Amino acid sequence: MTEPLHPNHERVLVPHDGLEVPVTRVHLTDGRTFDRYTTAGPERDEAGGLPALRAPWLAARAERADGLVTQLELARADVVTEEMRYAAAREGCDPELVRSEVAAGRAIIPANVHHSELEPMVIGRAFLVKINANIGTSAVTSDTAGEVEKLDWAVRWGADTVMDLSTGPGIHETREAVLRASPVPIGTVPIYQALEKVNGRAEDLSWEVYLETVLEQCAQGVDYMTVHAGVLLRHVPLTVERVTGIVSRGGSIMAGWCLAHHEENFLYSHFDELCEVLAAHDVSFSLGDGLRPGSLADAGDAAQLAELRTLGELTRRARERGVQVMVEGPGHVPLDRVPEQVHLAHDWCDGAPFYTLGPLATDVAPGYDHITSAIGAATIAQHGTAMLCYVTPKEHLGLPDRDDVRTGVVTYKLAAHVADVAKGHPGARAWDDELSRARFEFRWHDQFALSLDPPLAQAYHDATLPAEAAKTAHFCSMCGPKFCSMRISQDVREAFREKSEEFLALGATVYVEDEAGDPAPSGARLS
Amino acid sequence: MTEPLHPNHERVLVPHDGLEVPVTRVHLTDGRTFDRYTTAGPERDEAGGLPALRAPWLAARAERADGLVTQLELARADVVTEEMRYAAAREGCDPELVRSEVAAGRAIIPANVHHSELEPMVIGRAFLVKINANIGTSAVTSDTAGEVEKLDWAVRWGADTVMDLSTGPGIHETREAVLRASPVPIGTVPIYQALEKVNGRAEDLSWEVYLETVLEQCAQGVDYMTVHAGVLLRHVPLTVERVTGIVSRGGSIMAGWCLAHHEENFLYSHFDELCEVLAAHDVSFSLGDGLRPGSLADAGDAAQLAELRTLGELTRRARERGVQVMVEGPGHVPLDRVPEQVHLAHDWCDGAPFYTLGPLATDVAPGYDHITSAIGAATIAQHGTAMLCYVTPKEHLGLPDRDDVRTGVVTYKLAAHVADVAKGHPGARAWDDELSRARFEFRWHDQFALSLDPPLAQAYHDATLPAEAAKTAHFCSMCGPKFCSMRISQDVREAFREKSEEFLALGATVYVEDEAGDPAPSGARLS
């Protein structure tokens, strides 16, 4: 349906343990191939729908699973589900690792039983770092077809999950279209739709309106929901002296409700009922950080940490009821304080997967906040954050367009990969090495094909050296042929290899003797 | 001469200790002002020249400095020079801190005695992190006027130093124009011009040709020079099995020369003579890392570390001869191994300021290497790197245009500021807080004026909400008026402040009693 990102890319289904798991296979110009994790999804049918990959698994399980519904319940019962095997095959790991991490609550597989089109994936610190992109209509923009296009676009560049943050009219229809078209988990923030139902008046919200909304979304197949149940009445005064108050939409709505009614947050007081609903459909919680810091000044303050303590309590309550849980995090955090954010979250929330928005490591660069946040994101993921919510260049300023979404997704893919490499994740570095070898050997087309954004890499090369001959030339535009360090370096290598015996002899005289203390020809000495 | 970046910016000279030191004064809409460090330089005269700020200082010193020329020699003799006082005033610190750091070799003030137009600045880990941008002609592109334009452009966006990496014809004339037009230190790599003199044949290079080139550049006023004296004959075999060999141009040229002649690098064997020349003009060494890793795979390998050991030896030899020294670093490094790079450099090179290119924290994102490198740069600067050489989006792919230079400089300014904040540098966070307050109070024009790239921030806002009324509206395009968390949050704040007594009473019942163990209205409990 959609063109691959590069002519030498191919979507291949790899047989694995009775399943067929997709990869992006990169065909290299020397005849080898390199397989990469893919999110892009299969071809659609003529009506725009996806194959119902999970339908037979779900049907079979309904007959034999003894009432166990959620991946957490099944994992605890030592059942290795098809979803676990599928996710493990994508990760290149043992399905038992997926099962045990899910059972321990350190990983989740967001997979609503009504989202049969899903290609399952796993979110947890033992696995590849994932990224989320946001889409959604607003009161004045976008339509259903437009949202499906946005979904395709984000997933094409590598979004592992997509949150539909629609507001305004037609939310139900838009979400239905998005879910039926999505091979990746879809998240929502149900309070947005609930607020529409009460005409935008936060004080008119109620548990009943909210529950109705959640039931509707569960039945459609939403895979995870952000719930701001940790914003308690007693936390609100802690935000009054902040530099940037409450910057989470859901958090501010619930704080406003609490104050208007002088009652405890109904999401908190009805949390156990909410757990029963989510468990019945295997919808995962994404426990929202409604009091996340919106500036460096507010990072790690009393309001944020009080809410995080509450999220720990809610994590335990949800897990007792069989619901999978991840926990959301900031926001804006000075770089030196980034590691403590994830360590506290893991510590207080019993190791639940942490899912952060950035964090931005400075406030002074609006227009560049995909970068200020990628700095924080790479570091927080290096320290164990499981999923990163992307930030686009328009953050704080305006609505992202297609280019902004692409920039945001690719920036977060690179930040996630930086963390995978820094964590020593098995196999992560092989991709860097493959691209670097292509670079050193002047295999330009391979360098483009192996890159995160092949069309952009090629376009930048074409901007200076558009001729096809330049794609095999043993130099590039930066230094030109005379100054090309890599060409000279290859000559050096050739010289060594052709004269290996001579150089071995040299090594025995010039190099080794020198190390032993004799002066080198010029008087050189290693200190 | 050039328009300020925002209509509410003003270049102001602040009287300080008998000197007048420039700042960018940001006029805020509430009548206050916020002063920021500025690199942009004074107005030019009609011939395009700058005032010779340092001429009287240098003249007076020639009469009384007792043969001491370099800032290092003067600092050791307990002289606080005008350059130290000027740099201290820009930093907002005690001039004695600058003197003592320079005396200890932990900081340098690159300031050739023939560059009288310079506004002095200091590079060292005790000071604000600095950034460098590169300009330069190539064999086929650019002219002298074009290079001065590039200089102005880079300095306008905040480059603290500029390296002129020109190759091809007219190098001398281009550099002369750049120096006379530059308020920031200018660095060069003399081997490039020397290579032009021998028609690009590395094997025809000689100490004599090189020395002639250095003398010419010293007399013109070049403030610091990259010298690849650490690439020793015995190091070259260590690069043969690398994934990306030798990626430094200067490093590969010297390695090629060593192999062609089977002799030690003449920059190393004549290093003491070179020191005498640089000392006579107070030109600082930037000891080049000719064997820096060009891929994650080669980071911290035997070749890189052997050269770094040699750079330590050279640092000590240069300092003994009164020459200021900084040491260059990589390149490409996995994020978890970034801190060790700066720690080793400080340890082996006796605390000399470290000056790194990035490093890139992954190899897989050509087209986004300003970002992959900003991630490494922020972290390495957080751990003590004093100056960061910028990387543009075209790195590895093509020649940067004006937009790429702007993107690269602003990206590196934000990375440097991330590090300043993370290091707890005095006053650094005040800028973030000022901008965040403007954001929370919907002072859009102040948010733009305080940002690193005001025109871009405003353009992004205009793209969604172009009307002037939107610049004072108490919401933005992301959430719209109904969902605006910051508006709701301000309402919450108002509610609290208006009813402070009532809330104090509430605190005594709902909040405090709950903390003490009584059930909150909803049964809420802090865990």
PDB file of C-alpha atoms in Angstrom, chain A residues 39-258:
ATOM      1  CA  THR A  39       6.300  -1.166  13.015  1.00  0.00           C
ATOM      2  CA  ALA A  40       4.879  -0.435   9.586  1.00  0.00           C
ATOM      3  CA  GLY A  41       2.156  -3.095   9.495  1.00  0.00           C
ATOM      4  CA  PRO A  42       0.778  -5.311   6.725  1.00  0.00           C
ATOM      5  CA  GLU A  43      -1.121  -4.339   3.584  1.00  0.00           C
ATOM      6  CA  ARG A  44      -4.718  -3.265   4.051  1.00  0.00           C
ATOM      7  CA  ASP A  45      -7.673  -4.851   2.250  1.00  0.00           C
ATOM      8  CA  GLU A  46      -9.723  -2.828  -0.201  1.00  0.00           C
ATOM      9  CA  ALA A  47     -11.999  -1.533   2.526  1.00  0.00           C
ATOM     10  CA  GLY A  48      -8.965  -0.213   4.378  1.00  0.00           C
ATOM     11  CA  GLY A  49      -8.967  -2.945   7.010  1.00  0.00           C
ATOM     12  CA  LEU A  50      -6.137  -5.060   8.363  1.00  0.00           C
ATOM     13  CA  PRO A  51      -6.080  -8.856   8.711  1.00  0.00           C
ATOM     14  CA  ALA A  52      -7.336  -9.962  12.116  1.00  0.00           C
ATOM     15  CA  LEU A  53      -4.031 -11.531  13.152  1.00  0.00           C
ATOM     16  CA  ARG A  54      -5.076 -12.255  16.717  1.00  0.00           C
ATOM     17  CA  ALA A  55      -8.633 -13.507  16.050  1.00  0.00           C
ATOM     18  CA  PRO A  56      -7.778 -17.236  16.100  1.00  0.00           C
ATOM     19  CA  TRP A  57      -5.580 -16.831  19.170  1.00  0.00           C
ATOM     20  CA  LEU A  58      -8.305 -15.008  21.063  1.00  0.00           C
ATOM     21  CA  ALA A  59     -10.963 -17.494  20.006  1.00  0.00           C
ATOM     22  CA  ALA A  60      -8.895 -20.468  21.127  1.00  0.00           C
ATOM     23  CA  ARG A  61      -7.999 -18.807  24.399  1.00  0.00           C
ATOM     24  CA  ALA A  62     -11.625 -18.031  25.184  1.00  0.00           C
ATOM     25  CA  GLU A  63     -12.246 -21.771  25.191  1.00  0.00           C
ATOM     26  CA  ARG A  64      -9.321 -22.862  27.316  1.00  0.00           C
ATOM     27  CA  ALA A  65      -8.022 -19.964  29.396  1.00  0.00           C
ATOM     28  CA  ASP A  66     -10.180 -20.665  32.394  1.00  0.00           C
ATOM     29  CA  GLY A  67     -11.420 -17.104  32.722  1.00  0.00           C
ATOM     30  CA  LEU A  68      -7.988 -15.585  32.573  1.00  0.00           C
ATOM     31  CA  VAL A  69      -8.089 -12.584  30.271  1.00  0.00           C
ATOM     32  CA  THR A  70      -5.130 -10.258  30.740  1.00  0.00           C
ATOM     33  CA  GLN A  71      -1.583 -10.978  29.699  1.00  0.00           C
ATOM     34  CA  LEU A  72      -0.639 -10.379  33.334  1.00  0.00           C
ATOM     35  CA  GLU A  73      -3.054 -13.019  34.619  1.00  0.00           C
ATOM     36  CA  LEU A  74      -1.947 -15.462  31.954  1.00  0.00           C
ATOM     37  CA  ALA A  75       1.746 -14.807  32.594  1.00  0.00           C
ATOM     38  CA  ARG A  76       1.268 -15.391  36.306  1.00  0.00           C
ATOM     39  CA  ALA A  77      -0.454 -18.683  35.440  1.00  0.00           C
ATOM     40  CA  ASP A  78       2.684 -19.641  33.465  1.00  0.00           C
ATOM     41  CA  VAL A  79       0.879 -19.386  30.152  1.00  0.00           C
ATOM     42  CA  VAL A  80       3.092 -18.222  27.297  1.00  0.00           C
ATOM     43  CA  THR A  81       0.544 -16.558  25.027  1.00  0.00           C
ATOM     44  CA  GLU A  82       0.811 -16.040  21.293  1.00  0.00           C
ATOM     45  CA  GLU A  83       1.187 -12.333  22.036  1.00  0.00           C
ATOM     46  CA  MET A  84       4.231 -13.068  24.207  1.00  0.00           C
ATOM     47  CA  ARG A  85       5.740 -15.338  21.565  1.00  0.00           C
ATOM     48  CA  TYR A  86       5.095 -12.771  18.846  1.00  0.00           C
ATOM     49  CA  ALA A  87       6.632  -9.948  20.872  1.00  0.00           C
ATOM     50  CA  ALA A  88       9.605 -12.151  21.781  1.00  0.00           C
ATOM     51  CA  ALA A  89      10.188 -13.011  18.121  1.00  0.00           C
ATOM     52  CA  ARG A  90      10.230  -9.308  17.241  1.00  0.00           C
ATOM     53  CA  GLU A  91      12.718  -8.647  20.035  1.00  0.00           C
ATOM     54  CA  GLY A  92      14.858 -11.681  19.230  1.00  0.00           C
ATOM     55  CA  CYS A  93      14.546 -12.999  22.767  1.00  0.00           C
ATOM     56  CA  ASP A  94      13.190 -16.049  24.575  1.00  0.00           C
ATOM     57  CA  PRO A  95       9.374 -15.970  25.021  1.00  0.00           C
ATOM     58  CA  GLU A  96       9.965 -17.007  28.618  1.00  0.00           C
ATOM     59  CA  LEU A  97      11.735 -13.699  29.212  1.00  0.00           C
ATOM     60  CA  VAL A  98       8.650 -11.866  28.015  1.00  0.00           C
ATOM     61  CA  ARG A  99       6.361 -14.010  30.154  1.00  0.00           C
ATOM     62  CA  SER A 100       8.427 -13.606  33.297  1.00  0.00           C
ATOM     63  CA  GLU A 101       8.800  -9.840  32.871  1.00  0.00           C
ATOM     64  CA  VAL A 102       5.052  -9.457  32.306  1.00  0.00           C
ATOM     65  CA  ALA A 103       4.308 -11.694  35.289  1.00  0.00           C
ATOM     66  CA  ALA A 104       6.553  -9.543  37.472  1.00  0.00           C
ATOM     67  CA  GLY A 105       4.851  -6.363  36.247  1.00  0.00           C
ATOM     68  CA  ARG A 106       8.138  -5.074  34.805  1.00  0.00           C
ATOM     69  CA  ALA A 107       6.726  -5.267  31.275  1.00  0.00           C
ATOM     70  CA  ILE A 108       3.326  -4.956  29.617  1.00  0.00           C
ATOM     71  CA  ILE A 109       1.836  -6.097  26.326  1.00  0.00           C
ATOM     72  CA  PRO A 110      -0.887  -3.534  25.563  1.00  0.00           C
ATOM     73  CA  ALA A 111      -3.396  -5.676  23.669  1.00  0.00           C
ATOM     74  CA  ASN A 112      -7.121  -5.176  24.129  1.00  0.00           C
ATOM     75  CA  VAL A 113      -9.013  -8.389  23.327  1.00  0.00           C
ATOM     76  CA  HIS A 114     -11.075  -6.349  20.844  1.00  0.00           C
ATOM     77  CA  HIS A 115      -8.038  -5.116  18.903  1.00  0.00           C
ATOM     78  CA  SER A 116      -7.491  -8.235  16.834  1.00  0.00           C
ATOM     79  CA  GLU A 117      -5.596  -6.323  14.119  1.00  0.00           C
ATOM     80  CA  LEU A 118      -2.716  -5.672  16.522  1.00  0.00           C
ATOM     81  CA  GLU A 119       0.822  -6.928  15.927  1.00  0.00           C
ATOM     82  CA  PRO A 120       1.736  -7.453  19.576  1.00  0.00           C
ATOM     83  CA  MET A 121       4.758  -5.761  21.125  1.00  0.00           C
ATOM     84  CA  VAL A 122       6.189  -5.531  24.613  1.00  0.00           C
ATOM     85  CA  ILE A 123       7.080  -2.472  26.706  1.00  0.00           C
ATOM     86  CA  GLY A 124       9.602  -2.977  29.487  1.00  0.00           C
ATOM     87  CA  ARG A 125      13.125  -2.160  30.475  1.00  0.00           C
ATOM     88  CA  ALA A 126      14.449  -5.583  29.452  1.00  0.00           C
ATOM     89  CA  PHE A 127      13.390  -4.934  25.854  1.00  0.00           C
ATOM     90  CA  LEU A 128      14.063  -2.433  23.094  1.00  0.00           C
ATOM     91  CA  VAL A 129      13.078   1.096  24.108  1.00  0.00           C
ATOM     92  CA  LYS A 130       9.781   2.045  22.455  1.00  0.00           C
ATOM     93  CA  ILE A 131       8.375   5.376  21.346  1.00  0.00           C
ATOM     94  CA  ASN A 132       4.880   6.817  21.139  1.00  0.00           C
ATOM     95  CA  ALA A 133       3.496   9.438  18.774  1.00  0.00           C
ATOM     96  CA  ASN A 134       0.285  11.398  19.285  1.00  0.00           C
ATOM     97  CA  ILE A 135      -2.492  12.058  16.783  1.00  0.00           C
ATOM     98  CA  GLY A 136      -5.989  13.398  17.220  1.00  0.00           C
ATOM     99  CA  THR A 137      -8.667  15.732  15.962  1.00  0.00           C
ATOM    100  CA  SER A 138      -9.331  19.047  17.629  1.00  0.00           C
ATOM    101  CA  ALA A 139     -12.461  21.172  17.686  1.00  0.00           C
ATOM    102  CA  VAL A 140     -11.480  22.910  14.474  1.00  0.00           C
ATOM    103  CA  THR A 141      -9.168  20.596  12.580  1.00  0.00           C
ATOM    104  CA  SER A 142      -8.956  17.205  10.958  1.00  0.00           C
ATOM    105  CA  ASP A 143     -11.338  14.457   9.977  1.00  0.00           C
ATOM    106  CA  THR A 144     -11.461  10.687  10.302  1.00  0.00           C
ATOM    107  CA  ALA A 145      -9.587   9.973   7.083  1.00  0.00           C
ATOM    108  CA  GLY A 146      -7.022  12.552   8.087  1.00  0.00           C
ATOM    109  CA  GLU A 147      -6.421  10.807  11.395  1.00  0.00           C
ATOM    110  CA  VAL A 148      -5.868   7.442   9.710  1.00  0.00           C
ATOM    111  CA  GLU A 149      -3.350   9.164   7.463  1.00  0.00           C
ATOM    112  CA  LYS A 150      -1.600  10.592  10.524  1.00  0.00           C
ATOM    113  CA  LEU A 151      -1.548   7.111  12.068  1.00  0.00           C
ATOM    114  CA  ASP A 152       0.009   5.626   8.936  1.00  0.00           C
ATOM    115  CA  TRP A 153       2.544   8.418   8.759  1.00  0.00           C
ATOM    116  CA  ALA A 154       3.669   8.053  12.392  1.00  0.00           C
ATOM    117  CA  VAL A 155       3.860   4.250  12.174  1.00  0.00           C
ATOM    118  CA  ARG A 156       5.715   4.451   8.864  1.00  0.00           C
ATOM    119  CA  TRP A 157       8.548   6.378  10.560  1.00  0.00           C
ATOM    120  CA  GLY A 158       8.636   3.975  13.478  1.00  0.00           C
ATOM    121  CA  ALA A 159       6.069   4.853  16.154  1.00  0.00           C
ATOM    122  CA  ASP A 160       5.660   1.764  18.358  1.00  0.00           C
ATOM    123  CA  THR A 161       2.362   2.976  19.797  1.00  0.00           C
ATOM    124  CA  VAL A 162       0.043   5.846  18.882  1.00  0.00           C
ATOM    125  CA  MET A 163      -2.155   7.841  21.220  1.00  0.00           C
ATOM    126  CA  ASP A 164      -5.400   9.215  19.798  1.00  0.00           C
ATOM    127  CA  LEU A 165      -5.915  12.446  21.732  1.00  0.00           C
ATOM    128  CA  SER A 166      -8.954  13.584  19.752  1.00  0.00           C
ATOM    129  CA  THR A 167     -11.232  16.255  21.105  1.00  0.00           C
ATOM    130  CA  GLY A 168     -14.189  17.902  19.415  1.00  0.00           C
ATOM    131  CA  PRO A 169     -16.960  16.135  17.483  1.00  0.00           C
ATOM    132  CA  GLY A 170     -16.773  12.650  15.943  1.00  0.00           C
ATOM    133  CA  ILE A 171     -14.366  11.179  18.495  1.00  0.00           C
ATOM    134  CA  HIS A 172     -16.023   7.748  18.486  1.00  0.00           C
ATOM    135  CA  GLU A 173     -15.991   7.366  14.700  1.00  0.00           C
ATOM    136  CA  THR A 174     -12.435   8.597  14.387  1.00  0.00           C
ATOM    137  CA  ARG A 175     -11.208   6.157  17.019  1.00  0.00           C
ATOM    138  CA  GLU A 176     -13.048   3.270  15.364  1.00  0.00           C
ATOM    139  CA  ALA A 177     -11.321   3.972  12.065  1.00  0.00           C
ATOM    140  CA  VAL A 178      -7.942   4.377  13.732  1.00  0.00           C
ATOM    141  CA  LEU A 179      -8.233   1.117  15.666  1.00  0.00           C
ATOM    142  CA  ARG A 180      -9.300  -0.942  12.659  1.00  0.00           C
ATOM    143  CA  ALA A 181      -6.378   0.485  10.710  1.00  0.00           C
ATOM    144  CA  SER A 182      -3.711   0.179  13.390  1.00  0.00           C
ATOM    145  CA  PRO A 183      -1.108  -2.578  13.701  1.00  0.00           C
ATOM    146  CA  VAL A 184       0.288  -0.832  16.799  1.00  0.00           C
ATOM    147  CA  PRO A 185      -1.299  -0.402  20.228  1.00  0.00           C
ATOM    148  CA  ILE A 186      -3.614   2.610  20.507  1.00  0.00           C
ATOM    149  CA  GLY A 187      -3.742   4.658  23.682  1.00  0.00           C
ATOM    150  CA  THR A 188      -6.284   7.280  24.716  1.00  0.00           C
ATOM    151  CA  VAL A 189      -7.009   9.745  27.525  1.00  0.00           C
ATOM    152  CA  PRO A 190     -10.713   9.026  28.199  1.00  0.00           C
ATOM    153  CA  ILE A 191     -11.216  12.197  30.234  1.00  0.00           C
ATOM    154  CA  TYR A 192     -10.968  14.215  27.008  1.00  0.00           C
ATOM    155  CA  GLN A 193     -14.003  12.498  25.506  1.00  0.00           C
ATOM    156  CA  ALA A 194     -15.824  12.587  28.841  1.00  0.00           C
ATOM    157  CA  LEU A 195     -15.283  16.333  28.985  1.00  0.00           C
ATOM    158  CA  GLU A 196     -16.817  16.688  25.530  1.00  0.00           C
ATOM    159  CA  LYS A 197     -19.900  14.876  26.830  1.00  0.00           C
ATOM    160  CA  VAL A 198     -20.375  17.566  29.487  1.00  0.00           C
ATOM    161  CA  ASN A 199     -19.730  20.403  27.044  1.00  0.00           C
ATOM    162  CA  GLY A 200     -16.273  21.141  28.338  1.00  0.00           C
ATOM    163  CA  ARG A 201     -17.335  22.014  31.898  1.00  0.00           C
ATOM    164  CA  ALA A 202     -14.882  20.183  34.168  1.00  0.00           C
ATOM    165  CA  GLU A 203     -17.123  20.631  37.198  1.00  0.00           C
ATOM    166  CA  ASP A 204     -19.919  18.710  35.446  1.00  0.00           C
ATOM    167  CA  LEU A 205     -17.802  15.594  35.070  1.00  0.00           C
ATOM    168  CA  SER A 206     -18.817  12.565  37.097  1.00  0.00           C
ATOM    169  CA  TRP A 207     -17.776   8.992  37.617  1.00  0.00           C
ATOM    170  CA  GLU A 208     -20.860   7.892  35.665  1.00  0.00           C
ATOM    171  CA  VAL A 209     -19.991   9.903  32.560  1.00  0.00           C
ATOM    172  CA  TYR A 210     -16.405   8.742  32.781  1.00  0.00           C
ATOM    173  CA  LEU A 211     -17.312   5.073  33.217  1.00  0.00           C
ATOM    174  CA  GLU A 212     -19.632   5.183  30.219  1.00  0.00           C
ATOM    175  CA  THR A 213     -16.792   6.633  28.149  1.00  0.00           C
ATOM    176  CA  VAL A 214     -14.292   4.024  29.292  1.00  0.00           C
ATOM    177  CA  LEU A 215     -16.727   1.172  28.563  1.00  0.00           C
ATOM    178  CA  GLU A 216     -17.279   2.524  25.064  1.00  0.00           C
ATOM    179  CA  GLN A 217     -13.529   2.770  24.428  1.00  0.00           C
ATOM    180  CA  CYS A 218     -12.818  -0.664  25.912  1.00  0.00           C
ATOM    181  CA  ALA A 219     -15.364  -2.242  23.586  1.00  0.00           C
ATOM    182  CA  GLN A 220     -13.766  -0.572  20.576  1.00  0.00           C
ATOM    183  CA  GLY A 221     -10.364  -2.041  21.329  1.00  0.00           C
ATOM    184  CA  VAL A 222      -8.276   0.754  22.903  1.00  0.00           C
ATOM    185  CA  ASP A 223      -5.116  -0.911  24.206  1.00  0.00           C
ATOM    186  CA  TYR A 224      -4.075   1.456  26.974  1.00  0.00           C
ATOM    187  CA  MET A 225      -5.610   4.439  28.728  1.00  0.00           C
ATOM    188  CA  THR A 226      -4.046   7.355  30.526  1.00  0.00           C
ATOM    189  CA  VAL A 227      -5.860   7.826  33.822  1.00  0.00           C
ATOM    190  CA  HIS A 228      -5.040  10.757  36.109  1.00  0.00           C
ATOM    191  CA  ALA A 229      -6.084   9.006  39.311  1.00  0.00           C
ATOM    192  CA  GLY A 230      -3.040  10.195  41.237  1.00  0.00           C
ATOM    193  CA  VAL A 231      -4.082  13.858  41.331  1.00  0.00           C
ATOM    194  CA  LEU A 232      -5.516  13.959  44.829  1.00  0.00           C
ATOM    195  CA  LEU A 233      -7.332  16.857  46.471  1.00  0.00           C
ATOM    196  CA  ARG A 234      -4.550  17.186  49.000  1.00  0.00           C
ATOM    197  CA  HIS A 235      -1.909  17.467  46.262  1.00  0.00           C
ATOM    198  CA  VAL A 236      -3.438  20.519  44.627  1.00  0.00           C
ATOM    199  CA  PRO A 237      -2.190  23.075  47.183  1.00  0.00           C
ATOM    200  CA  LEU A 238       1.334  21.812  46.537  1.00  0.00           C
ATOM    201  CA  THR A 239       1.142  23.250  43.007  1.00  0.00           C
ATOM    202  CA  VAL A 240       0.177  26.792  43.928  1.00  0.00           C
ATOM    203  CA  GLU A 241       3.684  28.205  44.290  1.00  0.00           C
ATOM    204  CA  ARG A 242       5.064  26.405  41.253  1.00  0.00           C
ATOM    205  CA  VAL A 243       6.634  28.316  38.386  1.00  0.00           C
ATOM    206  CA  THR A 244       4.365  26.572  35.877  1.00  0.00           C
ATOM    207  CA  GLY A 245       1.517  25.183  37.964  1.00  0.00           C
ATOM    208  CA  ILE A 246      -0.233  22.165  36.447  1.00  0.00           C
ATOM    209  CA  VAL A 247       0.690  21.601  32.800  1.00  0.00           C
ATOM    210  CA  SER A 248      -1.040  18.271  32.201  1.00  0.00           C
ATOM    211  CA  ARG A 249      -4.450  18.725  30.628  1.00  0.00           C
ATOM    212  CA  GLY A 250      -5.907  15.752  32.447  1.00  0.00           C
ATOM    213  CA  GLY A 251      -4.231  16.821  35.657  1.00  0.00           C
ATOM    214  CA  SER A 252      -5.620  20.330  35.491  1.00  0.00           C
ATOM    215  CA  ILE A 253      -9.121  19.043  34.670  1.00  0.00           C
ATOM    216  CA  MET A 254      -9.114  16.722  37.678  1.00  0.00           C
ATOM    217  CA  ALA A 255      -7.590  19.372  39.952  1.00  0.00           C
ATOM    218  CA  GLY A 256     -10.296  21.776  38.831  1.00  0.00           C
ATOM    219  CA  TRP A 257     -12.968  19.148  39.525  1.00  0.00           C
ATOM    220  CA  CYS A 258     -11.565  18.377  42.984  1.00  0.00           C
TER     221      CYS A 258
END
